[in-house]
Short mmCIF file of N, CA and C in Angstrom, two decimals:
data_model
loop_
_atom_site.label_atom_id
_atom_site.label_comp_id
_atom_site.label_asym_id
_atom_site.label_seq_id
_atom_site.Cartn_x
_atom_site.Cartn_y
_atom_site.Cartn_z
N UNK A 1 99.58 96.54 124.14
CA UNK A 1 101.03 97.32 123.47
C UNK A 1 101.35 95.52 122.65
N UNK A 2 100.98 94.60 122.74
CA UNK A 2 101.81 92.69 122.21
C UNK A 2 101.11 92.99 120.73
N UNK A 3 99.99 94.00 120.43
CA UNK A 3 100.02 93.61 119.23
C UNK A 3 100.51 94.84 118.41
N UNK A 4 100.90 95.85 118.85
CA UNK A 4 101.56 97.15 118.28
C UNK A 4 102.68 96.52 117.82
N UNK A 5 104.05 95.90 119.11
CA UNK A 5 104.94 95.16 118.68
C UNK A 5 104.71 94.53 117.77
N UNK A 6 103.77 93.33 117.97
CA UNK A 6 104.12 92.30 116.50
C UNK A 6 103.56 92.74 115.18
N UNK A 7 102.84 93.95 115.42
CA UNK A 7 102.90 94.15 114.14
C UNK A 7 103.81 95.20 113.41
N UNK A 8 104.78 95.61 114.37
CA UNK A 8 105.43 96.74 113.89
C UNK A 8 106.79 95.27 113.26
N UNK A 9 107.12 94.68 114.62
CA UNK A 9 107.78 93.33 114.15
C UNK A 9 107.48 92.86 112.08
N UNK A 10 105.97 92.84 112.46
CA UNK A 10 105.95 92.15 111.02
C UNK A 10 105.81 93.05 110.10
N UNK A 11 105.48 94.51 109.71
CA UNK A 11 106.08 95.40 108.86
C UNK A 11 106.98 95.67 109.13
N UNK A 12 107.95 95.28 109.46
CA UNK A 12 109.48 96.19 109.01
C UNK A 12 110.02 96.77 110.34
N UNK A 13 109.17 97.61 111.33
CA UNK A 13 109.55 98.40 111.99
C UNK A 13 110.01 99.47 111.81
N UNK A 14 111.45 100.14 111.79
CA UNK A 14 111.50 101.65 111.11
C UNK A 14 113.08 101.08 110.62
N UNK A 15 113.07 100.09 109.67
CA UNK A 15 114.41 99.28 109.17
C UNK A 15 114.77 100.08 107.83
N UNK A 16 113.95 100.70 107.18
CA UNK A 16 114.09 101.76 105.85
C UNK A 16 115.19 102.63 106.26
N UNK A 17 115.02 102.93 107.95
CA UNK A 17 116.13 104.28 108.43
C UNK A 17 117.28 104.00 109.17
N UNK A 18 117.00 102.56 108.93
CA UNK A 18 118.23 102.10 109.92
C UNK A 18 118.30 102.13 111.07
N UNK A 19 117.35 102.57 111.75
CA UNK A 19 117.18 102.71 113.07
C UNK A 19 116.35 101.53 114.08
N UNK A 20 117.46 100.82 115.29
CA UNK A 20 116.71 99.96 116.05
C UNK A 20 115.54 101.01 117.11
N UNK A 21 114.34 100.56 117.17
CA UNK A 21 113.05 101.23 118.00
C UNK A 21 112.52 100.75 118.95
N UNK A 22 113.35 101.22 119.91
CA UNK A 22 112.58 100.23 121.29
C UNK A 22 110.84 100.41 121.31
N UNK A 23 110.30 99.40 122.37
CA UNK A 23 109.01 99.04 122.56
C UNK A 23 107.83 100.50 123.31
N UNK A 24 108.69 101.01 123.96
CA UNK A 24 108.13 101.85 124.14
C UNK A 24 107.80 103.31 123.38
N UNK A 25 108.55 103.49 122.16
CA UNK A 25 108.28 104.03 121.08
C UNK A 25 107.16 104.34 121.04
N UNK A 26 106.52 102.68 120.40
CA UNK A 26 104.99 102.54 120.01
C UNK A 26 103.87 102.57 121.07
N UNK A 27 103.53 102.97 122.30
CA UNK A 27 103.27 103.32 123.38
C UNK A 27 102.59 104.64 122.79
N UNK A 28 103.15 105.71 122.62
CA UNK A 28 102.23 106.75 121.76
C UNK A 28 101.15 107.00 120.89
N UNK A 29 100.24 107.03 121.10
CA UNK A 29 99.19 106.44 119.82
C UNK A 29 99.69 107.28 119.03
N UNK A 30 99.99 109.01 118.73
CA UNK A 30 99.99 109.57 117.44
C UNK A 30 101.50 108.62 116.74
N UNK A 31 102.31 108.53 117.32
CA UNK A 31 103.20 107.69 116.77
C UNK A 31 102.88 106.21 115.71
N UNK A 32 102.25 105.69 117.45
CA UNK A 32 102.02 104.49 116.48
C UNK A 32 100.48 104.32 115.35
N UNK A 33 100.52 105.73 115.72
CA UNK A 33 98.77 105.87 114.76
C UNK A 33 99.78 106.25 112.86
N UNK A 34 101.04 107.31 112.95
CA UNK A 34 101.28 107.38 112.03
C UNK A 34 102.05 105.97 111.21
N UNK A 35 102.56 105.66 112.17
CA UNK A 35 103.40 104.17 112.08
C UNK A 35 102.36 103.31 111.11
N UNK A 36 101.03 103.04 111.66
CA UNK A 36 100.37 102.38 111.10
C UNK A 36 100.01 102.64 109.26
N UNK A 37 99.94 104.06 109.41
CA UNK A 37 99.36 105.03 108.35
C UNK A 37 100.20 104.40 107.21
N UNK A 38 101.38 104.81 107.36
CA UNK A 38 102.95 104.83 106.99
C UNK A 38 103.40 103.52 106.25
N UNK A 39 103.00 101.97 107.53
CA UNK A 39 102.67 101.00 106.44
C UNK A 39 102.17 100.39 106.09
N UNK A 40 100.51 100.54 105.96
CA UNK A 40 99.34 100.35 105.13
C UNK A 40 99.83 99.49 103.80
N UNK A 41 100.74 100.96 103.15
CA UNK A 41 100.62 100.16 101.66
C UNK A 41 101.81 98.74 101.69
N UNK A 42 101.97 98.20 102.66
CA UNK A 42 103.11 97.13 102.49
C UNK A 42 102.10 95.79 102.47
N UNK A 43 100.96 95.88 103.01
CA UNK A 43 100.13 94.85 103.30
C UNK A 43 99.85 93.97 101.77
N UNK A 44 100.57 92.95 101.46
CA UNK A 44 99.85 92.78 100.22
C UNK A 44 98.07 92.20 100.42
N UNK A 45 96.82 92.47 99.59
CA UNK A 45 95.77 91.71 99.92
C UNK A 45 95.75 90.31 99.30
N UNK A 46 96.87 90.15 98.41
CA UNK A 46 96.20 88.38 98.10
C UNK A 46 97.03 87.45 98.85
N UNK A 47 97.25 87.75 100.22
CA UNK A 47 97.62 85.99 100.91
C UNK A 47 96.65 86.36 102.12
N UNK A 48 95.97 85.42 102.70
CA UNK A 48 95.08 85.35 103.74
C UNK A 48 95.44 85.64 105.08
N UNK A 49 97.08 85.52 105.92
CA UNK A 49 97.24 86.11 106.55
C UNK A 49 97.48 87.58 106.57
N UNK A 50 97.97 87.94 105.09
CA UNK A 50 97.98 89.37 105.57
C UNK A 50 96.91 90.55 105.43
N UNK A 51 95.40 89.79 105.01
CA UNK A 51 94.61 90.70 105.54
C UNK A 51 94.39 90.25 106.61
N UNK A 52 94.29 88.59 107.47
CA UNK A 52 94.17 89.17 109.19
C UNK A 52 94.97 90.46 109.42
N UNK A 53 96.19 90.60 109.24
CA UNK A 53 96.63 91.61 109.80
C UNK A 53 96.01 92.68 109.42
N UNK A 54 95.75 92.78 108.17
CA UNK A 54 95.09 94.19 107.95
C UNK A 54 94.10 94.51 109.29
N UNK A 55 93.33 93.34 109.05
CA UNK A 55 92.21 93.93 109.78
C UNK A 55 92.52 94.15 111.53
N UNK A 56 93.33 93.17 112.18
CA UNK A 56 93.77 93.35 113.07
C UNK A 56 94.85 95.18 113.13
N UNK A 57 95.14 95.62 112.14
CA UNK A 57 95.12 96.54 112.51
C UNK A 57 94.27 97.90 112.41
N UNK A 58 93.17 97.54 111.78
CA UNK A 58 92.28 98.36 111.84
C UNK A 58 91.61 98.10 113.41
N UNK A 59 91.15 96.50 113.32
CA UNK A 59 91.09 96.83 114.90
C UNK A 59 91.85 97.27 116.74
N UNK A 60 93.32 97.27 116.02
CA UNK A 60 94.24 97.63 117.07
C UNK A 60 94.46 98.92 117.30
N UNK A 61 93.90 99.81 115.97
CA UNK A 61 94.13 101.07 116.18
C UNK A 61 92.63 101.50 116.79
N UNK A 62 91.52 101.08 116.74
CA UNK A 62 89.95 101.49 117.88
C UNK A 62 89.83 100.55 118.72
N UNK A 63 91.41 100.16 118.99
CA UNK A 63 91.00 99.31 120.44
C UNK A 63 91.67 100.55 121.78
N UNK A 64 92.10 101.32 121.82
CA UNK A 64 92.52 103.00 122.31
C UNK A 64 91.26 103.71 122.91
N UNK A 65 90.11 103.35 121.86
CA UNK A 65 89.11 104.14 121.97
C UNK A 65 87.68 103.92 122.53
N UNK A 66 87.20 102.22 123.00
CA UNK A 66 86.88 101.44 123.32
C UNK A 66 85.87 101.67 124.60
N UNK A 67 87.25 102.26 125.81
CA UNK A 67 86.69 102.74 127.09
C UNK A 67 86.09 104.03 126.82
N UNK A 68 86.58 104.95 126.18
CA UNK A 68 85.97 105.99 125.77
C UNK A 68 84.40 105.81 126.06
N UNK A 69 83.80 105.00 125.66
CA UNK A 69 82.60 104.69 124.78
C UNK A 69 81.71 104.39 125.96
N UNK A 70 82.44 103.05 127.24
CA UNK A 70 81.67 103.29 128.23
C UNK A 70 80.55 103.88 128.94
N UNK A 71 81.02 105.18 129.06
CA UNK A 71 79.56 105.19 130.03
C UNK A 71 78.94 106.11 129.16
N UNK A 72 78.54 105.92 127.97
CA UNK A 72 77.48 106.83 126.77
C UNK A 72 77.31 107.70 127.29
N UNK A 73 77.89 109.00 127.53
CA UNK A 73 78.50 110.33 127.57
C UNK A 73 77.83 110.86 125.88
N UNK A 74 76.80 111.53 125.65
CA UNK A 74 76.15 111.57 123.98
C UNK A 74 77.53 112.63 123.81
N UNK A 75 78.19 113.26 124.05
CA UNK A 75 78.71 113.85 123.86
C UNK A 75 79.96 112.98 123.28
N UNK A 76 80.69 112.26 124.50
CA UNK A 76 81.77 111.39 124.04
C UNK A 76 81.04 110.64 123.06
N UNK A 77 80.55 109.69 123.01
CA UNK A 77 79.48 109.03 121.71
C UNK A 77 79.95 109.78 120.67
N UNK A 78 79.37 110.70 120.49
CA UNK A 78 79.41 111.40 119.00
C UNK A 78 80.87 111.68 118.22
N UNK A 79 81.52 112.65 119.64
CA UNK A 79 82.91 113.03 119.03
C UNK A 79 83.81 111.35 118.92
N UNK A 80 84.16 110.59 119.86
CA UNK A 80 84.02 109.41 119.79
C UNK A 80 84.17 108.89 117.82
N UNK A 81 83.06 108.58 117.92
CA UNK A 81 82.40 107.85 116.51
C UNK A 81 82.84 108.43 115.17
N UNK A 82 83.12 109.63 115.37
CA UNK A 82 82.70 110.35 114.31
C UNK A 82 84.55 110.62 113.44
N UNK A 83 84.57 110.60 114.60
CA UNK A 83 86.33 110.66 114.47
C UNK A 83 86.47 109.19 113.84
N UNK A 84 86.20 108.22 114.29
CA UNK A 84 86.63 106.59 114.43
C UNK A 84 85.76 105.90 114.07
N UNK A 85 84.27 105.89 112.88
CA UNK A 85 83.67 105.46 112.12
C UNK A 85 83.61 104.02 112.24
N UNK A 86 84.55 103.73 111.99
CA UNK A 86 85.23 102.20 111.96
C UNK A 86 84.59 101.47 113.09
N UNK A 87 84.89 102.13 113.97
CA UNK A 87 83.97 101.26 115.43
C UNK A 87 82.54 100.62 115.09
N UNK A 88 82.16 101.32 114.49
CA UNK A 88 80.52 101.36 114.10
C UNK A 88 80.05 99.88 113.03
N UNK A 89 81.24 99.50 113.10
CA UNK A 89 81.43 98.13 111.78
C UNK A 89 81.16 96.98 112.62
N UNK A 90 81.10 97.02 113.99
CA UNK A 90 81.06 96.59 115.15
C UNK A 90 80.55 96.32 116.14
N UNK A 91 78.88 96.40 115.20
CA UNK A 91 78.37 97.30 116.54
C UNK A 91 77.68 95.96 118.15
N UNK A 92 78.53 94.87 117.59
CA UNK A 92 78.09 93.68 118.63
C UNK A 92 78.92 93.95 120.04
N UNK A 93 80.21 95.02 119.51
CA UNK A 93 80.95 95.58 120.70
C UNK A 93 80.70 96.93 121.34
N UNK A 94 79.21 97.58 120.31
CA UNK A 94 78.80 98.74 121.12
C UNK A 94 77.54 98.64 121.83
N UNK A 95 77.45 99.72 122.88
CA UNK A 95 76.30 99.29 123.37
C UNK A 95 74.64 100.17 122.63
N UNK A 96 73.34 100.20 123.13
CA UNK A 96 72.78 100.14 122.02
C UNK A 96 73.18 101.97 121.73
N UNK A 97 73.29 102.98 122.68
CA UNK A 97 73.52 103.78 122.43
C UNK A 97 74.42 104.50 121.65
N UNK A 98 75.97 103.76 121.88
CA UNK A 98 77.21 104.03 120.52
C UNK A 98 76.27 103.74 119.38
N UNK A 99 75.38 102.57 119.34
CA UNK A 99 75.00 102.01 117.85
C UNK A 99 74.45 102.93 117.12
N UNK A 100 73.26 103.63 117.96
CA UNK A 100 72.01 104.47 117.77
C UNK A 100 73.15 105.89 117.22
N UNK A 101 74.05 106.02 117.97
CA UNK A 101 74.72 107.23 117.54
C UNK A 101 75.70 107.36 115.85
N UNK A 102 76.25 105.82 116.10
CA UNK A 102 76.43 104.92 114.49
C UNK A 102 75.70 105.66 113.94
N UNK A 103 74.27 105.37 113.65
CA UNK A 103 73.68 105.27 112.59
C UNK A 103 73.40 106.55 112.41
N UNK A 104 72.84 107.23 113.11
CA UNK A 104 73.01 108.97 113.33
C UNK A 104 74.10 109.46 112.28
N UNK A 105 75.12 109.49 112.59
CA UNK A 105 76.07 109.27 111.74
C UNK A 105 76.24 109.32 110.44
N UNK A 106 75.78 107.41 110.17
CA UNK A 106 75.95 107.21 108.91
C UNK A 106 74.75 107.84 108.08
N UNK A 107 73.94 108.64 108.77
CA UNK A 107 72.90 108.90 107.98
C UNK A 107 72.78 110.54 107.72
N UNK A 108 73.81 111.15 108.53
CA UNK A 108 73.67 112.57 108.35
C UNK A 108 75.19 112.53 107.50
N UNK A 109 75.97 111.27 107.56
CA UNK A 109 77.53 111.58 106.56
C UNK A 109 78.34 112.62 107.61
N UNK A 110 78.07 112.52 108.79
CA UNK A 110 79.10 113.24 109.87
C UNK A 110 80.21 112.98 110.27
N UNK A 111 80.72 111.66 109.66
CA UNK A 111 82.22 111.03 109.99
C UNK A 111 83.03 111.13 108.99
N UNK A 112 84.24 111.08 109.63
CA UNK A 112 85.31 110.77 109.13
C UNK A 112 85.71 109.82 108.01
N UNK A 113 84.71 110.46 107.08
CA UNK A 113 84.66 109.37 105.87
C UNK A 113 86.13 108.65 105.45
N UNK A 114 87.28 109.25 105.47
CA UNK A 114 88.89 108.71 104.96
C UNK A 114 89.13 107.48 106.17
N UNK A 115 88.33 107.60 107.06
CA UNK A 115 88.31 106.38 108.28
C UNK A 115 87.85 105.27 106.98
N UNK A 116 86.26 105.23 106.99
CA UNK A 116 86.23 104.31 106.25
C UNK A 116 86.76 104.03 104.57
N UNK A 117 87.02 104.58 104.36
CA UNK A 117 87.81 104.96 102.79
C UNK A 117 88.80 104.17 102.75
N UNK A 118 89.80 104.45 103.80
CA UNK A 118 91.22 103.96 104.15
C UNK A 118 90.85 102.81 104.48
N UNK A 119 90.23 101.93 105.39
CA UNK A 119 89.84 100.31 105.95
C UNK A 119 89.00 99.67 104.11
N UNK A 120 88.05 100.04 103.50
CA UNK A 120 87.34 99.68 102.86
C UNK A 120 88.92 99.88 101.60
N UNK A 121 89.78 100.60 101.45
CA UNK A 121 90.61 100.25 100.49
C UNK A 121 92.36 99.07 100.75
N UNK A 122 91.94 98.71 102.06
CA UNK A 122 93.02 97.99 102.72
C UNK A 122 92.69 96.72 102.72
N UNK A 123 91.13 96.66 102.70
CA UNK A 123 90.97 95.22 103.03
C UNK A 123 89.84 94.70 101.67
N UNK A 124 88.93 96.17 101.52
CA UNK A 124 88.29 95.61 100.32
C UNK A 124 87.14 94.97 100.59
N UNK A 125 86.33 95.07 101.47
CA UNK A 125 85.35 94.56 101.78
C UNK A 125 84.93 95.26 103.39
N UNK A 126 83.69 95.93 102.98
CA UNK A 126 83.22 96.54 104.86
C UNK A 126 81.98 95.21 105.03
N UNK A 127 82.21 94.92 106.26
CA UNK A 127 81.38 93.94 106.52
C UNK A 127 80.21 94.66 108.07
N UNK A 128 79.31 94.67 107.95
CA UNK A 128 78.69 95.40 109.69
C UNK A 128 78.77 93.95 110.28
N UNK A 129 79.24 93.99 111.70
CA UNK A 129 79.62 92.57 112.24
C UNK A 129 80.37 91.98 111.04
N UNK A 130 79.45 90.00 111.04
CA UNK A 130 79.87 89.20 110.57
C UNK A 130 79.29 89.62 108.77
N UNK A 131 77.92 90.39 108.73
CA UNK A 131 77.38 90.55 106.95
C UNK A 131 77.90 91.42 106.22
N UNK A 132 78.47 90.96 105.44
CA UNK A 132 79.14 92.15 104.13
C UNK A 132 78.36 93.15 103.98
N UNK A 133 78.33 94.18 103.61
CA UNK A 133 77.81 95.21 103.10
C UNK A 133 78.51 95.80 101.66
N UNK A 134 80.10 96.09 101.59
CA UNK A 134 80.34 96.67 100.35
C UNK A 134 81.43 95.95 100.48
N UNK A 135 82.20 96.26 98.63
CA UNK A 135 83.35 95.80 98.77
C UNK A 135 83.71 96.21 97.12
N UNK A 136 85.69 96.95 96.80
CA UNK A 136 85.81 97.23 96.16
C UNK A 136 86.20 95.77 95.14
N UNK A 137 85.65 95.75 93.32
CA UNK A 137 85.73 95.08 92.83
C UNK A 137 87.01 95.33 92.40
N UNK A 138 87.72 94.60 91.63
CA UNK A 138 88.87 94.81 90.58
C UNK A 138 89.24 95.50 89.98
N UNK A 139 88.48 96.34 89.66
CA UNK A 139 88.37 97.75 89.24
C UNK A 139 88.49 98.74 89.94
N UNK A 140 88.14 98.72 91.43
CA UNK A 140 88.50 99.51 92.37
C UNK A 140 86.94 100.32 92.32
N UNK A 141 85.89 99.34 91.82
CA UNK A 141 84.32 99.84 91.72
C UNK A 141 83.54 99.54 92.63
N UNK A 142 83.30 100.19 93.66
CA UNK A 142 81.92 99.97 94.53
C UNK A 142 80.95 99.34 94.83
N UNK A 143 81.06 98.25 94.46
CA UNK A 143 79.95 97.04 94.78
C UNK A 143 78.84 96.75 96.01
N UNK A 144 77.53 97.52 96.39
CA UNK A 144 77.01 96.44 97.44
C UNK A 144 76.29 95.36 97.36
N UNK A 145 76.02 94.63 98.89
CA UNK A 145 75.77 93.75 98.74
C UNK A 145 74.34 93.91 99.25
N UNK A 146 73.24 93.24 99.24
CA UNK A 146 71.81 93.52 99.49
C UNK A 146 71.80 93.41 101.41
N UNK A 147 70.91 94.41 101.91
CA UNK A 147 71.35 94.22 103.13
C UNK A 147 70.24 94.66 103.91
N UNK A 148 69.41 94.31 104.97
CA UNK A 148 68.52 94.84 105.80
C UNK A 148 68.65 95.51 107.04
N UNK A 149 70.15 95.64 107.18
CA UNK A 149 70.95 96.45 108.32
C UNK A 149 70.99 97.65 107.87
N UNK A 150 69.84 98.67 108.92
CA UNK A 150 70.41 100.18 109.18
C UNK A 150 71.78 100.74 108.54
N UNK A 151 72.32 100.09 109.62
CA UNK A 151 73.79 101.20 109.45
C UNK A 151 74.36 100.61 108.40
N UNK A 152 74.20 98.98 107.57
CA UNK A 152 74.71 99.10 106.36
C UNK A 152 74.27 100.01 105.19
N UNK A 153 72.86 99.98 105.49
CA UNK A 153 72.58 101.20 104.41
C UNK A 153 72.68 102.62 104.37
N UNK A 154 72.93 102.81 105.05
CA UNK A 154 73.38 104.34 105.41
C UNK A 154 75.05 104.39 104.68
N UNK A 155 75.78 103.35 105.30
CA UNK A 155 77.08 103.40 104.89
C UNK A 155 77.01 103.41 103.45
N UNK A 156 75.95 102.82 102.92
CA UNK A 156 75.86 102.32 101.17
C UNK A 156 75.61 103.61 100.72
N UNK A 157 74.83 104.30 100.87
CA UNK A 157 74.49 105.55 100.34
C UNK A 157 75.43 106.56 100.36
N UNK A 158 75.98 106.56 101.64
CA UNK A 158 77.56 107.56 101.48
C UNK A 158 78.41 107.32 100.68
N UNK A 159 78.80 105.95 100.74
CA UNK A 159 79.95 105.69 100.04
C UNK A 159 79.39 105.80 98.55
N UNK A 160 78.65 105.09 97.98
CA UNK A 160 78.09 105.65 96.31
C UNK A 160 77.83 107.00 96.04
N UNK A 161 77.94 107.53 96.72
CA UNK A 161 78.32 108.90 96.73
C UNK A 161 79.43 109.54 96.63
N UNK A 162 80.11 109.10 97.77
CA UNK A 162 81.45 109.42 98.00
C UNK A 162 82.63 108.85 96.84
N UNK A 163 82.35 107.57 96.23
CA UNK A 163 83.58 106.92 95.34
C UNK A 163 83.12 107.05 93.60
N UNK A 164 82.17 107.70 93.79
CA UNK A 164 82.34 107.95 92.25
C UNK A 164 82.65 109.21 91.95
#
């Protein structure tokens, strides 16, 4: 909850509407998701601290779903990772079964592409764990890094098709 309140404070809360929003307001996942989506445009990617906040925003959004993956139930894994594929970008936090599910989703292109594309446009670089995979150049053209990571290769293939 602290990260939600910190982001709300840093991004301006709901001051546009002159509302005093109580902290409990951000406990609702749907309201918080809408808040994050609405305020993504306020993030200036030219500043490092803002880039940190952008990454925190994505991690914060996915934090709620990691508990669902703990029991390795195949249906829960597939459904959760299909809807929130940015979780697949940090396989070091996933079980081997979750990572395998991510690879299958990326290969079959059966995931919420908007989730990945939103992150790409927000932070302009997508890495798998700490290895760079793709980025948007100054002309918003997708550039790929040479990689031997299976997740990255599958993602590159799909993103190259989707952003052309």
